[in-house]
PDB file of C-alpha atoms in Angstrom:
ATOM      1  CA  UNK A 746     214.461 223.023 256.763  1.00 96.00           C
ATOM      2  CA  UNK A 747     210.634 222.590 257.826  1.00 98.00           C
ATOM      3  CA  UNK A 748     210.048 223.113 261.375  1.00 98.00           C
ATOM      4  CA  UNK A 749     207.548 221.232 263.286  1.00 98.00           C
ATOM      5  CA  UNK A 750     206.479 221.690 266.659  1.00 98.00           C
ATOM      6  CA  UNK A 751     203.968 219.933 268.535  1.00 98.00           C
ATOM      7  CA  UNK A 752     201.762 220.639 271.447  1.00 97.00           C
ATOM      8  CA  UNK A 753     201.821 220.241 274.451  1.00 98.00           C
ATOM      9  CA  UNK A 754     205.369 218.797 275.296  1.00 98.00           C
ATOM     10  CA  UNK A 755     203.872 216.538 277.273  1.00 98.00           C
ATOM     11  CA  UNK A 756     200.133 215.347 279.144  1.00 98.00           C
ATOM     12  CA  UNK A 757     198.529 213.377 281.725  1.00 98.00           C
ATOM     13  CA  UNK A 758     195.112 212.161 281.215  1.00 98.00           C
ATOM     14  CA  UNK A 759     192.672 209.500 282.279  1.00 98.00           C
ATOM     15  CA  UNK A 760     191.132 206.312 280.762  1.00 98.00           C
ATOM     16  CA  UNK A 761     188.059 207.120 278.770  1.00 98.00           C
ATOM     17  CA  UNK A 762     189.565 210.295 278.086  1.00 98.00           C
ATOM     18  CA  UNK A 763     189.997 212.007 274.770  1.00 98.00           C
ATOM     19  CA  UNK A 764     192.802 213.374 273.564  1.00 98.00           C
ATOM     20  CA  UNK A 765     194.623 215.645 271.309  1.00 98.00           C
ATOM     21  CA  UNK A 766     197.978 216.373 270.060  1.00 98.00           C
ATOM     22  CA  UNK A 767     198.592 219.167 267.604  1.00 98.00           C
ATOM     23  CA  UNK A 768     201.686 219.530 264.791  1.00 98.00           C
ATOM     24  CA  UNK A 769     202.306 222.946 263.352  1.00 98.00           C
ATOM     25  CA  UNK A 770     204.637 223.031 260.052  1.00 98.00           C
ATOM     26  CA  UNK A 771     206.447 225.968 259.550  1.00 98.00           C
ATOM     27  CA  UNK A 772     205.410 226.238 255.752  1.00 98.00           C
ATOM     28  CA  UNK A 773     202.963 224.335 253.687  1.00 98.00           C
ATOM     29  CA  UNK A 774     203.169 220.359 253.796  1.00 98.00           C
ATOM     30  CA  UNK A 775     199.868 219.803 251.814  1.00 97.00           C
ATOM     31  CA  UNK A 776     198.961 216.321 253.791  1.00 96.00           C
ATOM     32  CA  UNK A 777     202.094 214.687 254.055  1.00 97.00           C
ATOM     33  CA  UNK A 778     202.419 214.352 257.960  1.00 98.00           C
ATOM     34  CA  UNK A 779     202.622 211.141 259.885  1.00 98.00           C
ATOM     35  CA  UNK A 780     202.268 210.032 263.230  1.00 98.00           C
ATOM     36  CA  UNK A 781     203.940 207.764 265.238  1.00 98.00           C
ATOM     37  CA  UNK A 782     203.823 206.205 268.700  1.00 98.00           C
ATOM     38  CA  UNK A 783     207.281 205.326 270.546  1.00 98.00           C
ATOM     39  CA  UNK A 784     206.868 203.457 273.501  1.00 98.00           C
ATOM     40  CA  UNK A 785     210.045 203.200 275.854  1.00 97.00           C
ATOM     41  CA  UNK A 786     212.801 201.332 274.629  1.00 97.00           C
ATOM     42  CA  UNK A 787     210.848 200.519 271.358  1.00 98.00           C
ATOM     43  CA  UNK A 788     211.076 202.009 267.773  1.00 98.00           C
ATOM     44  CA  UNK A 789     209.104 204.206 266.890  1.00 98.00           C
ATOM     45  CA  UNK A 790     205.466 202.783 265.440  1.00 98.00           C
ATOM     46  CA  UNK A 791     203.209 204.514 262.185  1.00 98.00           C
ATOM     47  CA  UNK A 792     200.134 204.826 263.654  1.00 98.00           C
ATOM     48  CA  UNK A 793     199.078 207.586 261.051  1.00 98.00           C
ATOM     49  CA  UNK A 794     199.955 208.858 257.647  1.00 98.00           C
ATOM     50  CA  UNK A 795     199.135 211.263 254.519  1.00 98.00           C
ATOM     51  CA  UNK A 796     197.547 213.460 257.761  1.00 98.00           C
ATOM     52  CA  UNK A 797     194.051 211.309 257.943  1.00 98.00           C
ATOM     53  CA  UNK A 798     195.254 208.023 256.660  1.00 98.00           C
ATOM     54  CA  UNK A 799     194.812 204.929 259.781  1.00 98.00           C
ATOM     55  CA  UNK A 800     197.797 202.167 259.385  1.00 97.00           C
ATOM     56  CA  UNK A 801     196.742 198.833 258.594  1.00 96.00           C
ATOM     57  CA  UNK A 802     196.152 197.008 262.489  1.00 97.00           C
ATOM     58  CA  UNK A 803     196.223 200.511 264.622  1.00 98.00           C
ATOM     59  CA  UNK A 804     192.889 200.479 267.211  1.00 98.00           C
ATOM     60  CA  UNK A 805     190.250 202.743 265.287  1.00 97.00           C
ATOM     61  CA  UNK A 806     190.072 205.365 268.375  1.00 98.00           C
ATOM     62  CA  UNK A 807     193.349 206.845 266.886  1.00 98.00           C
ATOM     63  CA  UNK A 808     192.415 209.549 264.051  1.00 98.00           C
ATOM     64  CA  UNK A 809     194.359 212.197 262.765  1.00 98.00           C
ATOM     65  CA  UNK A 810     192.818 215.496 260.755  1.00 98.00           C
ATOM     66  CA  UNK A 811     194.574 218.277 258.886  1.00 98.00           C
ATOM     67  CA  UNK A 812     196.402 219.830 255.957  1.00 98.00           C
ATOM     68  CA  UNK A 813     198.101 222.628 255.188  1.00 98.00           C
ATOM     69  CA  UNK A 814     200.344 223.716 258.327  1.00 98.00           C
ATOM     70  CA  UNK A 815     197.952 222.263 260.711  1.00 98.00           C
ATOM     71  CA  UNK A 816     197.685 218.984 261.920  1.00 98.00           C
ATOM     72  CA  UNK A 817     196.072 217.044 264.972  1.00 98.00           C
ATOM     73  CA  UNK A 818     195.853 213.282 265.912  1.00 98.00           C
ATOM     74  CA  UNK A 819     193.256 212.408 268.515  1.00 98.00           C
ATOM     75  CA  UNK A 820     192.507 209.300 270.568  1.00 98.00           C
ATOM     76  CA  UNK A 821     188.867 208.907 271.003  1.00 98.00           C
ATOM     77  CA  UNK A 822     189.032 206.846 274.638  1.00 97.00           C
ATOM     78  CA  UNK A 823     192.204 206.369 276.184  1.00 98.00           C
ATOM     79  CA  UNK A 824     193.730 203.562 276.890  1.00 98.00           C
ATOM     80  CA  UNK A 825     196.413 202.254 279.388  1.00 98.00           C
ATOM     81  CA  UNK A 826     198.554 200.959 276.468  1.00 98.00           C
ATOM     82  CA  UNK A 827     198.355 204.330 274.707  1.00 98.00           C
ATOM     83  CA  UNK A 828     200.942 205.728 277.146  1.00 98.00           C
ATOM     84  CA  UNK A 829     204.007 206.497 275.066  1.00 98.00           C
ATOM     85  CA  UNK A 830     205.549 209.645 273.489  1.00 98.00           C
ATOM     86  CA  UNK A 831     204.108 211.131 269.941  1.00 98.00           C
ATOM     87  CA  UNK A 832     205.958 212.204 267.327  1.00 98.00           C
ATOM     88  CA  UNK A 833     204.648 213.826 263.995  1.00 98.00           C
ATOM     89  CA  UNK A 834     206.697 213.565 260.733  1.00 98.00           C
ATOM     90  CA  UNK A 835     207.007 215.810 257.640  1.00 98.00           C
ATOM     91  CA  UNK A 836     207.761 213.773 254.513  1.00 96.00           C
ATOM     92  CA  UNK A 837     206.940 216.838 252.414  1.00 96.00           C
ATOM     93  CA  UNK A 838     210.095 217.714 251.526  1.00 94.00           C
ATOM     94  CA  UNK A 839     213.674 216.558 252.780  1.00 95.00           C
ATOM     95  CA  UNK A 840     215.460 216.990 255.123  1.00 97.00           C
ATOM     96  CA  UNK A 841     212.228 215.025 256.537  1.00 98.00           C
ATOM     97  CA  UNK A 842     211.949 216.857 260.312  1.00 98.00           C
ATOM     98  CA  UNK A 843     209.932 215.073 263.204  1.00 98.00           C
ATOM     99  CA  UNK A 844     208.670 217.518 266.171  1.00 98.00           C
ATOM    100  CA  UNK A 845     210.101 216.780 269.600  1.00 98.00           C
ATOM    101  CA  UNK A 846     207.875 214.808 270.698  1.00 98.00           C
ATOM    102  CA  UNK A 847     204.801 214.388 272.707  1.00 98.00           C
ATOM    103  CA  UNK A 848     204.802 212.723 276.243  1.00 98.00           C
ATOM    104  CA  UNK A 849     201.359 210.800 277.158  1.00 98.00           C
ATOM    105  CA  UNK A 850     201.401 209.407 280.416  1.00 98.00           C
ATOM    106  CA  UNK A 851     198.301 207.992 282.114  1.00 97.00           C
ATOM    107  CA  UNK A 852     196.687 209.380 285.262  1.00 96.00           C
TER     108      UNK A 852
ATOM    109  CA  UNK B1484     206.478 189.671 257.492  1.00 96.00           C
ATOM    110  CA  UNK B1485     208.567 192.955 257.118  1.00 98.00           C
ATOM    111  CA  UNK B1486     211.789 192.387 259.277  1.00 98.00           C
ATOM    112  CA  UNK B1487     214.771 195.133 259.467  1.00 98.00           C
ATOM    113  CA  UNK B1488     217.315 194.025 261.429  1.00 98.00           C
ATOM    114  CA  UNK B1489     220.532 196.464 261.883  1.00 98.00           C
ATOM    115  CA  UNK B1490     223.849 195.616 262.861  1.00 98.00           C
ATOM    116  CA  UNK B1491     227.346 197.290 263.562  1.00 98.00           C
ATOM    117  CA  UNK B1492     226.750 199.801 266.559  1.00 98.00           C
ATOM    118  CA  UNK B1493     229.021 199.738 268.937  1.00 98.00           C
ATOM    119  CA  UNK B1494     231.768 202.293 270.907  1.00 98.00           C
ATOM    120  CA  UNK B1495     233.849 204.286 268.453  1.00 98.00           C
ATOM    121  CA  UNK B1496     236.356 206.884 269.582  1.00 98.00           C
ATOM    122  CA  UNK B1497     235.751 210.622 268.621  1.00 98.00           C
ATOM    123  CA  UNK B1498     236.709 210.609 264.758  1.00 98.00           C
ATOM    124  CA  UNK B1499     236.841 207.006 264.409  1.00 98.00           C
ATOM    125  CA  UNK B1500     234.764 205.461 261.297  1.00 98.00           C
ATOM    126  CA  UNK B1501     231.656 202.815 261.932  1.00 98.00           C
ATOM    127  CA  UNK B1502     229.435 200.558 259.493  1.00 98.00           C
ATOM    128  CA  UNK B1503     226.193 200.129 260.099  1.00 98.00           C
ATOM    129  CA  UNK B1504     224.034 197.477 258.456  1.00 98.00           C
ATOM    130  CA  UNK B1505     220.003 196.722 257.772  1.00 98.00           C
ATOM    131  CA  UNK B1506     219.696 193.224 256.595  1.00 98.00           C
ATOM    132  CA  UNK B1507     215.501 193.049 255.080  1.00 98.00           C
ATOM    133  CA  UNK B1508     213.968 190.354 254.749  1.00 98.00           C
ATOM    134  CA  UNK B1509     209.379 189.747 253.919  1.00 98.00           C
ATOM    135  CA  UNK B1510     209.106 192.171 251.219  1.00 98.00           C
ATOM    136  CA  UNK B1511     210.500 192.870 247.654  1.00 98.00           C
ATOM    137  CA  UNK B1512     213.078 195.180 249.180  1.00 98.00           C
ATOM    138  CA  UNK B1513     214.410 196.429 245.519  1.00 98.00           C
ATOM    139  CA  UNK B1514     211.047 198.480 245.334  1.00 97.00           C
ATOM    140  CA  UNK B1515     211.266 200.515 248.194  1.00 98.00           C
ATOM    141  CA  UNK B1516     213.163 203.679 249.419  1.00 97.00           C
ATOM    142  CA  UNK B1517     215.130 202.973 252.547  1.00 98.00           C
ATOM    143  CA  UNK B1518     216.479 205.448 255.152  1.00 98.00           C
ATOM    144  CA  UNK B1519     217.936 205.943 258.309  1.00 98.00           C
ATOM    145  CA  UNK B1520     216.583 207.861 261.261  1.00 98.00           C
ATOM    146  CA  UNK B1521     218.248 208.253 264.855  1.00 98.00           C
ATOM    147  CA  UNK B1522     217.494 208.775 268.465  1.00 98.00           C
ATOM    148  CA  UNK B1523     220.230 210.764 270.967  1.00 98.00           C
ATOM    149  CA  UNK B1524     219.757 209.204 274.870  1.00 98.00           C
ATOM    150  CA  UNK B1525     216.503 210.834 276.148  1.00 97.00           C
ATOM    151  CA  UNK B1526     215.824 213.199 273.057  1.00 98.00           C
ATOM    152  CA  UNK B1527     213.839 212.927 269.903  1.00 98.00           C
ATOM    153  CA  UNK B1528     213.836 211.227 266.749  1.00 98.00           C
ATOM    154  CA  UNK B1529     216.299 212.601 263.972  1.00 98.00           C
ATOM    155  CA  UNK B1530     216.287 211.912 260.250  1.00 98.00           C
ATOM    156  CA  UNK B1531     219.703 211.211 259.087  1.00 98.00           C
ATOM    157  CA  UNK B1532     219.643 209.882 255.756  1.00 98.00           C
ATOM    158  CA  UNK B1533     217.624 207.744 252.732  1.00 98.00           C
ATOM    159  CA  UNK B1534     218.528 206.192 249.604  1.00 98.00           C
ATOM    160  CA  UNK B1535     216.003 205.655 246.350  1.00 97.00           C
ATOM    161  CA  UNK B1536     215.110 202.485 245.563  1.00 97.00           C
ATOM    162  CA  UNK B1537     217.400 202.171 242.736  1.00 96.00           C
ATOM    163  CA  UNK B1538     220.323 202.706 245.230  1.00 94.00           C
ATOM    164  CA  UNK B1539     221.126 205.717 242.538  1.00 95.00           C
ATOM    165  CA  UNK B1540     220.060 208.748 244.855  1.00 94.00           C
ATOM    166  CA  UNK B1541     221.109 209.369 247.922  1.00 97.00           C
ATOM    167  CA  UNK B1542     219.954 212.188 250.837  1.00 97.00           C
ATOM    168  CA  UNK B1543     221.444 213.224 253.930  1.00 98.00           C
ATOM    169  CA  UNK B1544     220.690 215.748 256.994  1.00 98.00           C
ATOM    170  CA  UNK B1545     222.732 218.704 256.671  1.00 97.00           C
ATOM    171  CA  UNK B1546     224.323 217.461 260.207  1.00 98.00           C
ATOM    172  CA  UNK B1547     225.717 214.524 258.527  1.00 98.00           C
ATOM    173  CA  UNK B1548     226.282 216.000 255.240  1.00 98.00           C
ATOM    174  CA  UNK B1549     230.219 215.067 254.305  1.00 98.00           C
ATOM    175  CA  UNK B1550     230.578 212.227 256.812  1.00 98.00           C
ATOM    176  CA  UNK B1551     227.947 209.258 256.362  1.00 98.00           C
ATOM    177  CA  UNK B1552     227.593 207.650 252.952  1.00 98.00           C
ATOM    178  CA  UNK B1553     224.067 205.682 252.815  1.00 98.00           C
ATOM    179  CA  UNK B1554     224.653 202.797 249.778  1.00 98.00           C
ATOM    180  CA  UNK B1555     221.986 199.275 249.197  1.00 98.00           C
ATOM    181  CA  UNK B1556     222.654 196.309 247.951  1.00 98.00           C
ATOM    182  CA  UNK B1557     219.256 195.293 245.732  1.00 98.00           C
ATOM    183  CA  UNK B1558     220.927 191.718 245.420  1.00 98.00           C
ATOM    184  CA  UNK B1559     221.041 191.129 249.058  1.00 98.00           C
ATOM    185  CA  UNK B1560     218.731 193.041 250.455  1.00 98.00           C
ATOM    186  CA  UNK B1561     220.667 195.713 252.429  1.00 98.00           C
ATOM    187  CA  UNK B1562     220.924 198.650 253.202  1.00 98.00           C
ATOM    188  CA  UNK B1563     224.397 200.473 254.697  1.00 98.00           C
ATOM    189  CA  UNK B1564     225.378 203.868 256.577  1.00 98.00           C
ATOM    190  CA  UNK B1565     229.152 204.014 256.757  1.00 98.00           C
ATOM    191  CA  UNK B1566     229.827 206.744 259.493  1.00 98.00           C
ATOM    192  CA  UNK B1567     233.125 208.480 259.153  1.00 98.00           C
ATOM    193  CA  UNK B1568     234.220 211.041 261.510  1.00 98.00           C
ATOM    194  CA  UNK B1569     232.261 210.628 264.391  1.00 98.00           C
ATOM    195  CA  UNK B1570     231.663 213.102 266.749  1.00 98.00           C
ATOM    196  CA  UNK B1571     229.892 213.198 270.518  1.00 98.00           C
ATOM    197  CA  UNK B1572     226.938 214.222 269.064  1.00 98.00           C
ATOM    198  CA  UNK B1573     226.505 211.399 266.637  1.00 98.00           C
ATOM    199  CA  UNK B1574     225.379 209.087 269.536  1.00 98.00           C
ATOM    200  CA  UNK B1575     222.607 207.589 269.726  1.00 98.00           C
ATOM    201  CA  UNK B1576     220.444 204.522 268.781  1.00 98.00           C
ATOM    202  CA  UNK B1577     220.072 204.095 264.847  1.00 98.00           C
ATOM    203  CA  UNK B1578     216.697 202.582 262.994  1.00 98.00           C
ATOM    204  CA  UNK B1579     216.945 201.384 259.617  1.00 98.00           C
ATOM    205  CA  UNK B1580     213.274 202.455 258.245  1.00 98.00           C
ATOM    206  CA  UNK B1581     211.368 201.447 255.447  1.00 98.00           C
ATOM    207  CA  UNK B1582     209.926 204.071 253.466  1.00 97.00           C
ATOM    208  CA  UNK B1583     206.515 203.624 251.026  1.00 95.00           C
ATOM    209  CA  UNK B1584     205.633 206.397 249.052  1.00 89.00           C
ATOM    210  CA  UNK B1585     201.935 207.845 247.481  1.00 86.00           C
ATOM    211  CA  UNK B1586     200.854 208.216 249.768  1.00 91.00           C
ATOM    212  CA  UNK B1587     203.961 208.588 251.860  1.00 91.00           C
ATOM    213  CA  UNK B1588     205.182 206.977 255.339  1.00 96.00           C
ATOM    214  CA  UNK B1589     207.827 205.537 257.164  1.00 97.00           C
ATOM    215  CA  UNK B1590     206.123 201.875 257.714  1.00 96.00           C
ATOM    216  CA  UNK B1591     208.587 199.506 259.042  1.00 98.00           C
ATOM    217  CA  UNK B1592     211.510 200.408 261.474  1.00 98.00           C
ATOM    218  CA  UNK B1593     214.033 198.272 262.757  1.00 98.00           C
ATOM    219  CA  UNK B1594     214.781 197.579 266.436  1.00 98.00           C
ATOM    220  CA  UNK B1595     217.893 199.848 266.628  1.00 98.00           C
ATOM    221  CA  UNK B1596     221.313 199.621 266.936  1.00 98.00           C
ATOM    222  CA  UNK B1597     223.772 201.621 269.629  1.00 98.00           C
ATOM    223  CA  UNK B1598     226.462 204.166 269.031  1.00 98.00           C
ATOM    224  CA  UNK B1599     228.865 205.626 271.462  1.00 98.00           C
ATOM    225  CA  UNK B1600     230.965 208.194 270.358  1.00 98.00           C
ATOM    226  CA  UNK B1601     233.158 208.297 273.679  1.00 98.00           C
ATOM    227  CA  UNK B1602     236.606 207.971 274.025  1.00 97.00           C
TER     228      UNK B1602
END
């Protein structure tokens, strides 16, 4: 199975800030990497897909960038709403594997 | 709108058998790929299984592999993950998610249904 693992586990930053979480596939996933936002005792929400791609509705300060193995998603100016956990997604090739996740919490 | 809305979860006993159920509703639901993806207490998010749109192929997680059987119903718009053997480790909340392909994504999720493996 594909591997993913995202960094860092977890991060505290403050409003205005910019931020970036990075995905690392264990072999080549071309662009098929999502992310999504999970806030507690919510499902999970798309936020980004096919690596670049913004879901219809998400705030334009979320962006995502990468191919390959490689694969960030950056907010541009936090906001308090944007603290939740972060999970990328490999849809390359099944089983479909998720990293562990990526705590944001708000300073 | 896209609505998922699962059903079933509940406490089963370790090796006991449960039936989950996604009832969708706001889209042509024959069209799309369906899966299911689950979340231990306080851990991350877990593929588990999909199902072609055609109902005809079916995938699972190598953990699961032998025990779940993922089947749809194109006439009424659902989607099932019958759960046989259950083990401790199978708890956790389940999301019935929608998947779109080219590009690809995961684009709707359910709100989640509980199981407890416990005896």
């Amino acid at each position: 199975a594909i591997q993913m693992t995202q960094s860092p586990s977890s991060l505290s930053a403050s409003v205005g800030d910019r931020v970036t979480i990075t995905c690392r596939a264990s072999q080549d996933i071309r662009n098929d990497l999502g992310w999504y936002q999970q806030k507690p005792g919510k499902a999970p929400k798309l936020l980004i897909y096919a690596a670049s791609s913004v879901q219809d509705g998400v705030p334009s300060r979320f962006s995502g960038s990468g191919s390959g193995t490689e694969f960030t998603l950056t907010i541009s100016s936090l906001q308090p709403e944007d603290s939740a956990t972060y999970y990328c997604l490999q849809d390359y090739f099944r089983p479909y594997t998720f990293g562990q996740g990526a705590k944001l919490e708000i300073k | 709108e896209v609505q998922l809305l699962e059903s079933g979860g509940g406490l089963v006993q370790p090796g006991g058998s449960l039936r989950l159920s996604c009832a969708a509703s706001g889209f042509t639901f024959s069209t799309y790929a369906m899966n299911w993806v689950r979340q231990a207490p306080g851990k991350g998010l877990e593929w588990v299984s999909g199902i072609s749109a055609s109902g005809v192929t079916p995938f699972y997680a190598d953990a699961v592999k032998g025990r779940f059987t993922i089947s749809r119903d194109n006439y009424n718009d659902t989607v099932v993950l019958q759960m046989e053997a259950l083990r401790g480790d199978d708890t956790a909340v389940y999301y019935c998610v929608r998947y779109t392909g080219f590009p690809s994504r995961f684009d709707a999720w359910g709100q989640g249904t509980l199981v407890t493996v416990s005896s």
